Coordinates of C-alpha atoms in Angstrom, one line a residue:
M133 CA -25.3 32.0 35.7
S134 CA -23.6 28.7 34.8
A135 CA -19.9 29.0 33.8
V136 CA -19.5 28.1 30.2
S137 CA -15.9 27.1 31.0
S138 CA -17.2 24.2 32.9
R139 CA -18.1 22.5 29.6
L140 CA -14.5 22.7 28.5
P141 CA -11.4 20.6 29.2
V142 CA -8.6 21.9 31.3
F143 CA -6.5 24.3 29.2
P144 CA -3.7 21.8 28.3
W145 CA -0.7 24.1 28.2
D146 CA -1.1 25.0 31.9
K147 CA 0.0 21.5 32.7
L148 CA 3.3 22.0 31.0
E149 CA 4.5 24.8 33.3
P150 CA 6.5 22.7 35.7
Y151 CA 8.4 21.0 32.9
K152 CA 9.0 24.5 31.3
A153 CA 10.6 25.6 34.6
T154 CA 12.9 22.5 34.5
A155 CA 13.9 23.1 31.0
A156 CA 14.5 26.9 31.6
A157 CA 16.9 25.9 34.4
H158 CA 19.4 24.4 31.9
P159 CA 22.7 26.3 32.0
D160 CA 22.4 27.1 28.3
G161 CA 18.7 28.0 28.5
I162 CA 15.5 26.5 27.3
V163 CA 14.9 25.2 23.8
D164 CA 11.2 25.5 23.5
L165 CA 9.8 23.2 20.8
S166 CA 6.4 22.9 22.4
V167 CA 3.9 25.5 21.2
G168 CA 4.9 25.9 17.5
T169 CA 4.9 29.7 17.3
P170 CA 6.9 31.2 14.5
V171 CA 10.3 32.8 15.4
D172 CA 11.5 34.1 12.0
P173 CA 11.0 37.6 10.7
V174 CA 7.9 38.8 9.1
P175 CA 8.7 39.3 5.4
E176 CA 9.7 42.9 4.6
A177 CA 7.1 43.3 1.9
V178 CA 4.4 42.3 4.4
Q179 CA 5.7 44.7 7.0
R180 CA 5.7 47.6 4.5
A181 CA 2.2 46.8 3.5
L182 CA 1.1 46.8 7.1
A183 CA 2.8 50.1 7.8
G184 CA 1.5 51.6 4.6
A185 CA -2.1 51.0 5.8
A186 CA -1.5 52.2 9.3
N187 CA -3.5 55.4 8.7
S188 CA -6.9 53.5 8.7
P189 CA -9.2 55.5 10.9
G190 CA -12.4 53.9 9.7
Y191 CA -14.0 50.6 10.5
P192 CA -12.9 47.7 8.2
T193 CA -15.6 45.5 6.7
V194 CA -16.0 41.8 7.7
W195 CA -15.9 40.7 4.1
G196 CA -12.7 42.7 3.5
T197 CA -11.7 45.0 0.7
A198 CA -12.2 44.0 -2.9
E199 CA -8.4 43.9 -3.2
L200 CA -8.2 41.4 -0.4
R201 CA -11.0 39.2 -2.0
D202 CA -9.1 39.3 -5.3
A203 CA -6.0 38.1 -3.5
L204 CA -7.8 35.3 -1.8
T205 CA -9.5 34.1 -5.0
G206 CA -6.3 34.4 -7.0
W207 CA -4.3 32.5 -4.5
A208 CA -6.9 29.7 -4.2
E209 CA -6.8 29.1 -7.9
R210 CA -3.0 29.5 -8.3
R211 CA -2.0 27.5 -5.2
L212 CA -4.8 25.1 -4.5
G213 CA -5.8 24.3 -8.1
A214 CA -9.4 25.5 -7.4
R215 CA -11.5 26.7 -10.4
G216 CA -14.0 29.4 -10.8
V217 CA -13.5 30.9 -7.3
T218 CA -15.4 34.2 -6.9
H219 CA -15.7 36.7 -4.1
S220 CA -18.7 34.8 -2.8
N221 CA -16.5 31.8 -2.2
V222 CA -14.0 33.6 0.2
L223 CA -14.2 35.1 3.6
P224 CA -11.4 36.5 5.8
V225 CA -11.4 35.5 9.5
V226 CA -9.6 36.8 12.6
G227 CA -7.1 34.0 12.8
S228 CA -8.0 30.3 12.3
K229 CA -8.3 29.4 16.0
E230 CA -11.1 31.9 16.4
L231 CA -12.9 30.3 13.5
V232 CA -12.4 26.8 14.7
A233 CA -13.7 27.6 18.2
W234 CA -16.8 29.5 17.2
L235 CA -17.8 27.9 14.0
P236 CA -20.3 25.4 15.4
T237 CA -21.9 28.2 17.4
Q238 CA -22.1 30.4 14.3
L239 CA -23.6 27.5 12.3
G240 CA -26.4 27.3 14.8
L241 CA -25.4 24.0 16.2
G242 CA -26.3 22.9 19.7
A243 CA -27.7 20.1 21.9
G244 CA -28.5 17.0 19.8
D245 CA -26.0 17.9 17.1
R246 CA -22.7 16.2 16.6
V247 CA -19.3 17.5 15.5
A248 CA -16.7 15.1 14.3
Y249 CA -12.9 15.5 14.2
P250 CA -9.8 13.3 14.0
R251 CA -9.0 11.1 17.0
L252 CA -5.6 12.8 17.2
A253 CA -6.3 16.5 16.6
Y254 CA -5.9 20.1 17.5
P255 CA -7.9 20.4 20.8
T256 CA -10.0 23.4 19.6
Y257 CA -12.2 21.2 17.4
E258 CA -13.5 19.6 20.6
V259 CA -13.7 23.0 22.3
G260 CA -15.8 24.4 19.5
A261 CA -18.3 21.6 19.9
R262 CA -18.5 21.9 23.6
L263 CA -19.0 25.7 23.5
C264 CA -22.2 25.4 21.7
G265 CA -23.4 22.3 23.6
A266 CA -23.0 19.9 20.6
E267 CA -21.6 16.4 21.0
P268 CA -17.9 16.0 20.1
V269 CA -17.2 12.8 18.1
P270 CA -13.6 11.7 17.5
Y271 CA -13.0 9.4 14.6
D272 CA -10.4 7.2 12.9
D273 CA -12.3 7.0 9.5
P274 CA -15.2 9.5 9.2
T275 CA -17.0 7.3 6.7
T276 CA -17.6 4.7 9.4
L277 CA -19.5 7.2 11.6
D278 CA -23.3 7.1 12.0
P279 CA -24.3 10.2 10.0
A280 CA -27.5 10.7 12.1
G281 CA -27.2 14.2 13.8
L282 CA -23.7 14.7 12.3
R283 CA -23.8 18.3 11.3
L284 CA -20.1 19.2 10.9
L285 CA -17.1 17.1 9.9
W286 CA -13.6 18.5 10.4
L287 CA -10.7 17.2 8.3
N288 CA -7.1 18.2 9.0
S289 CA -4.5 17.5 6.3
P290 CA -1.6 17.9 6.9
S291 CA -2.4 16.9 10.5
N292 CA -1.6 18.7 13.6
P293 CA 0.0 17.0 15.6
T294 CA 1.0 14.0 13.5
G295 CA 1.9 15.5 10.1
A296 CA -0.1 12.8 8.3
V297 CA -1.5 13.7 4.9
L298 CA -4.8 12.5 3.5
G299 CA -4.3 11.2 -0.1
R300 CA -6.4 12.2 -3.1
D301 CA -8.4 8.9 -3.1
E302 CA -9.1 9.2 0.6
L303 CA -10.2 12.8 0.4
T304 CA -12.4 12.1 -2.6
R305 CA -14.1 9.2 -0.8
I306 CA -14.7 11.3 2.3
V307 CA -16.1 14.2 0.4
A308 CA -18.4 11.9 -1.5
W309 CA -19.6 10.2 1.7
A310 CA -20.3 13.6 3.4
R311 CA -22.3 14.9 0.5
E312 CA -24.3 11.7 0.3
H313 CA -25.3 12.2 3.9
G314 CA -25.7 15.9 3.9
V315 CA -22.7 16.5 6.3
L316 CA -20.9 19.9 6.0
V317 CA -17.1 19.4 5.6
F318 CA -14.6 22.0 6.9
S319 CA -11.1 21.1 5.9
D320 CA -8.3 22.6 8.0
E321 CA -5.4 23.0 5.5
C322 CA -3.3 25.5 7.4
Y323 CA -0.1 23.4 6.9
L324 CA -0.8 22.6 3.2
E325 CA 2.3 24.5 2.0
L326 CA 4.6 22.5 4.2
G327 CA 4.7 19.1 2.7
W328 CA 8.0 17.2 2.9
E329 CA 7.6 13.5 2.0
A330 CA 4.1 14.0 0.6
E331 CA 2.3 16.6 -1.5
P332 CA -0.8 17.7 0.3
V333 CA -3.9 18.4 -1.8
S334 CA -6.9 20.7 -1.0
V335 CA -10.5 19.5 -0.9
L336 CA -11.1 22.3 -3.3
H337 CA -9.0 20.7 -6.0
P338 CA -11.4 19.6 -8.8
D339 CA -10.0 16.0 -8.6
I340 CA -11.4 15.9 -5.0
C341 CA -14.6 18.0 -5.2
G342 CA -15.5 17.5 -8.8
G343 CA -15.4 21.2 -9.5
S344 CA -18.3 22.0 -7.1
Y345 CA -17.8 23.6 -3.7
D346 CA -21.2 22.4 -2.4
G347 CA -20.9 21.3 1.2
I348 CA -17.1 22.0 1.6
V349 CA -15.0 24.8 2.9
A350 CA -11.2 25.0 3.3
V351 CA -9.5 26.9 6.1
H352 CA -6.2 28.6 5.5
S353 CA -3.8 30.6 7.6
L354 CA -0.8 32.8 7.1
S355 CA 0.6 32.2 10.6
K356 CA 3.0 29.4 9.6
R357 CA 3.7 30.0 5.9
S358 CA 4.4 33.7 6.3
N359 CA 5.3 34.0 10.0
L360 CA 2.1 36.0 10.6
A361 CA 0.8 34.4 13.8
G362 CA 0.9 37.8 15.5
Y363 CA -1.3 39.3 12.7
R364 CA -4.2 36.9 13.1
A365 CA -4.6 36.5 9.3
A366 CA -6.7 33.6 8.0
F367 CA -9.5 32.9 5.5
L368 CA -12.0 30.5 4.2
V369 CA -12.6 29.3 0.7
G370 CA -15.6 27.2 -0.5
D371 CA -19.3 26.9 -0.4
A372 CA -20.8 30.3 -1.2
A373 CA -24.1 29.6 0.7
V374 CA -22.2 28.6 3.9
L375 CA -19.8 31.6 3.7
G376 CA -22.7 33.9 2.9
E377 CA -24.5 32.9 6.1
L378 CA -21.3 33.2 8.1
L379 CA -20.7 36.6 6.7
Q380 CA -24.1 37.8 7.9
I381 CA -23.5 36.4 11.4
R382 CA -20.0 37.8 11.6
K383 CA -21.2 41.2 10.6
H384 CA -23.5 41.3 13.6
G385 CA -20.7 40.1 15.8
G386 CA -18.2 42.7 14.5
M387 CA -15.7 40.0 13.6
M388 CA -13.5 42.2 11.4
T389 CA -9.9 41.7 10.2
P390 CA -8.1 45.0 10.9
A391 CA -7.5 47.1 7.8
P392 CA -3.7 47.0 8.1
V393 CA -3.8 43.2 8.4
Q394 CA -6.0 43.0 5.3
A395 CA -3.3 45.0 3.4
A396 CA -0.6 42.8 4.8
T397 CA -2.5 39.6 3.7
V398 CA -2.7 40.9 0.1
A399 CA 1.1 41.4 0.1
A400 CA 1.8 38.0 1.7
L401 CA -0.4 36.1 -0.9
A402 CA 1.2 38.0 -3.8
D403 CA 4.8 36.9 -2.9
D404 CA 5.8 33.2 -3.2
T405 CA 9.5 33.9 -2.6
H406 CA 9.3 34.3 1.1
V407 CA 7.3 31.1 1.4
R408 CA 10.0 29.1 -0.4
E409 CA 12.7 30.7 1.8
Q410 CA 10.8 29.8 5.0
R411 CA 10.3 26.3 3.8
E412 CA 14.0 26.0 3.3
R413 CA 14.6 27.1 6.9
Y414 CA 12.1 24.6 8.2
A415 CA 13.5 21.8 6.0
A416 CA 17.0 22.3 7.4
R417 CA 15.8 22.4 11.0
R418 CA 13.6 19.3 10.4
D419 CA 16.5 17.3 9.0
A420 CA 18.8 18.2 11.9
L421 CA 16.2 17.5 14.6
R422 CA 15.0 14.3 13.0
A423 CA 18.5 12.8 12.8
A424 CA 19.3 13.9 16.4
L425 CA 16.0 12.4 17.8
E426 CA 16.4 9.1 16.0
A427 CA 20.1 8.9 17.2
H428 CA 18.8 9.5 20.7
G429 CA 16.4 6.5 20.5
F430 CA 13.2 8.1 19.2
R431 CA 11.0 6.7 16.4
I432 CA 9.4 9.3 14.1
D433 CA 5.9 8.4 13.0
H434 CA 4.0 10.0 10.1
S435 CA 5.4 13.6 10.0
E436 CA 5.5 13.7 6.2
A437 CA 4.2 17.3 6.3
S438 CA 3.6 20.2 8.7
L439 CA 5.9 21.8 11.3
Y440 CA 6.2 18.9 13.8
L441 CA 7.9 15.6 14.3
W442 CA 5.5 13.1 15.9
S443 CA 8.0 11.3 18.1
T444 CA 8.0 8.4 20.5
R445 CA 10.3 6.3 22.8
D446 CA 7.5 3.8 23.4
E447 CA 6.8 5.2 26.9
P448 CA 4.2 7.4 28.4
C449 CA 4.4 10.8 26.9
W450 CA 4.9 12.7 30.2
D451 CA 7.9 10.5 30.9
T452 CA 9.3 11.7 27.6
V453 CA 8.5 15.3 28.3
A454 CA 10.3 15.0 31.7
H455 CA 13.3 13.3 30.1
L456 CA 13.7 16.1 27.5
A457 CA 13.0 18.8 30.0
E458 CA 16.1 17.6 32.0
L459 CA 18.0 18.3 28.8
G460 CA 16.5 21.8 28.6
I461 CA 14.2 20.9 25.7
L462 CA 10.5 21.5 26.0
V463 CA 8.0 19.5 23.8
A464 CA 4.3 19.0 23.8
P465 CA 2.9 15.7 25.3
G466 CA 0.9 13.7 22.7
D467 CA -2.1 13.4 25.0
F468 CA -2.8 17.1 24.5
Y469 CA -4.2 16.0 21.2
G470 CA -6.3 13.1 22.5
P471 CA -5.8 9.8 24.5
A472 CA -4.5 8.1 21.3
G473 CA -1.3 10.3 21.6
E474 CA -0.4 9.1 25.1
R475 CA 2.9 7.5 24.0
H476 CA 4.1 10.3 21.6
V477 CA 5.4 13.8 21.9
R478 CA 5.0 16.6 19.3
V479 CA 8.3 18.3 18.6
A480 CA 8.0 21.6 16.8
L481 CA 10.4 23.0 14.2
T482 CA 9.7 26.6 15.3
A483 CA 12.9 27.6 17.0
T484 CA 15.9 29.7 15.7
D485 CA 18.8 27.9 14.0
E486 CA 20.9 28.6 17.1
R487 CA 18.3 26.9 19.4
I488 CA 17.9 24.0 17.1
E489 CA 21.6 23.5 17.1
A490 CA 21.6 23.6 20.9
A491 CA 18.9 20.9 20.9
V492 CA 20.8 18.7 18.5
K493 CA 24.0 18.9 20.7
R494 CA 22.0 18.1 23.9
L495 CA 20.4 15.1 22.2
G496 CA 23.8 13.9 21.1

């Protein structure tokens, strides 16, 4: 039996361990700005909803409760500006990383097919292509790609790691090109509610898609906006035919969001207050970190949205990682996200106010 793992790149975070040990040896402890995992409390209303659904002895359904689907459709229309979203246009998933990794397989892709994703990108897009034996294709502008054999096109706006945002005209152009060539578009919009110097827009907005969801699906997550990374709560909105096929496949695979998490998702999507409060926390941390990094000699590129500062000292990224580790600060090297990131580091905003303050002092 051949090892499937042999198709995959080395798990990048393992390479960071020696630098983590250096940072952890700082007298005042490590400031971990690498992974980007939420540290703030889960909203109380969400915790209550989870606890209230704790007595759920039966199997949940893959499609979720009608209440959950109502919450997903309502949120997509209210927050994304989508129109005419029905239950057939939504599908809950067990966290967005699971979806990204296994989507090409679930779409039936394999040898001879191509999966495209941004040149600087979340590594799991490439992993998903390799898991099913498809060819991974990084791009700068997807509309310059040869569409032959291109079955799946990933968009990511706001970007992880750069925080760059695709504008309305650019998104409209890309969607039109993909439809012209019969290429399925999946748009990873997990950071859409965290725009700072730009207002991100969904591919589902009628200005972009023309009011039709044919050939497009948006991916959304509650991990960052609601501090629910530990809940694995995410969902898809878009083309009913694509989601209907995925629903059938995922039924066979038993890919069910736990019932208490479904109830928690309903509560999270019904409450915009906690989202605003969390944005304010991140905005304050972002302002403090950005000023400290720039004073320390860094240049911040893009970063107009998301939870990261795409930072450079115009040197190899691992030199920067080592320099910051000596200060007790751990960041992610840019080459985790592709060779084009080899002179940047990704600095996450996901640390407590106390740890952000410690980082600012050390940088000073």
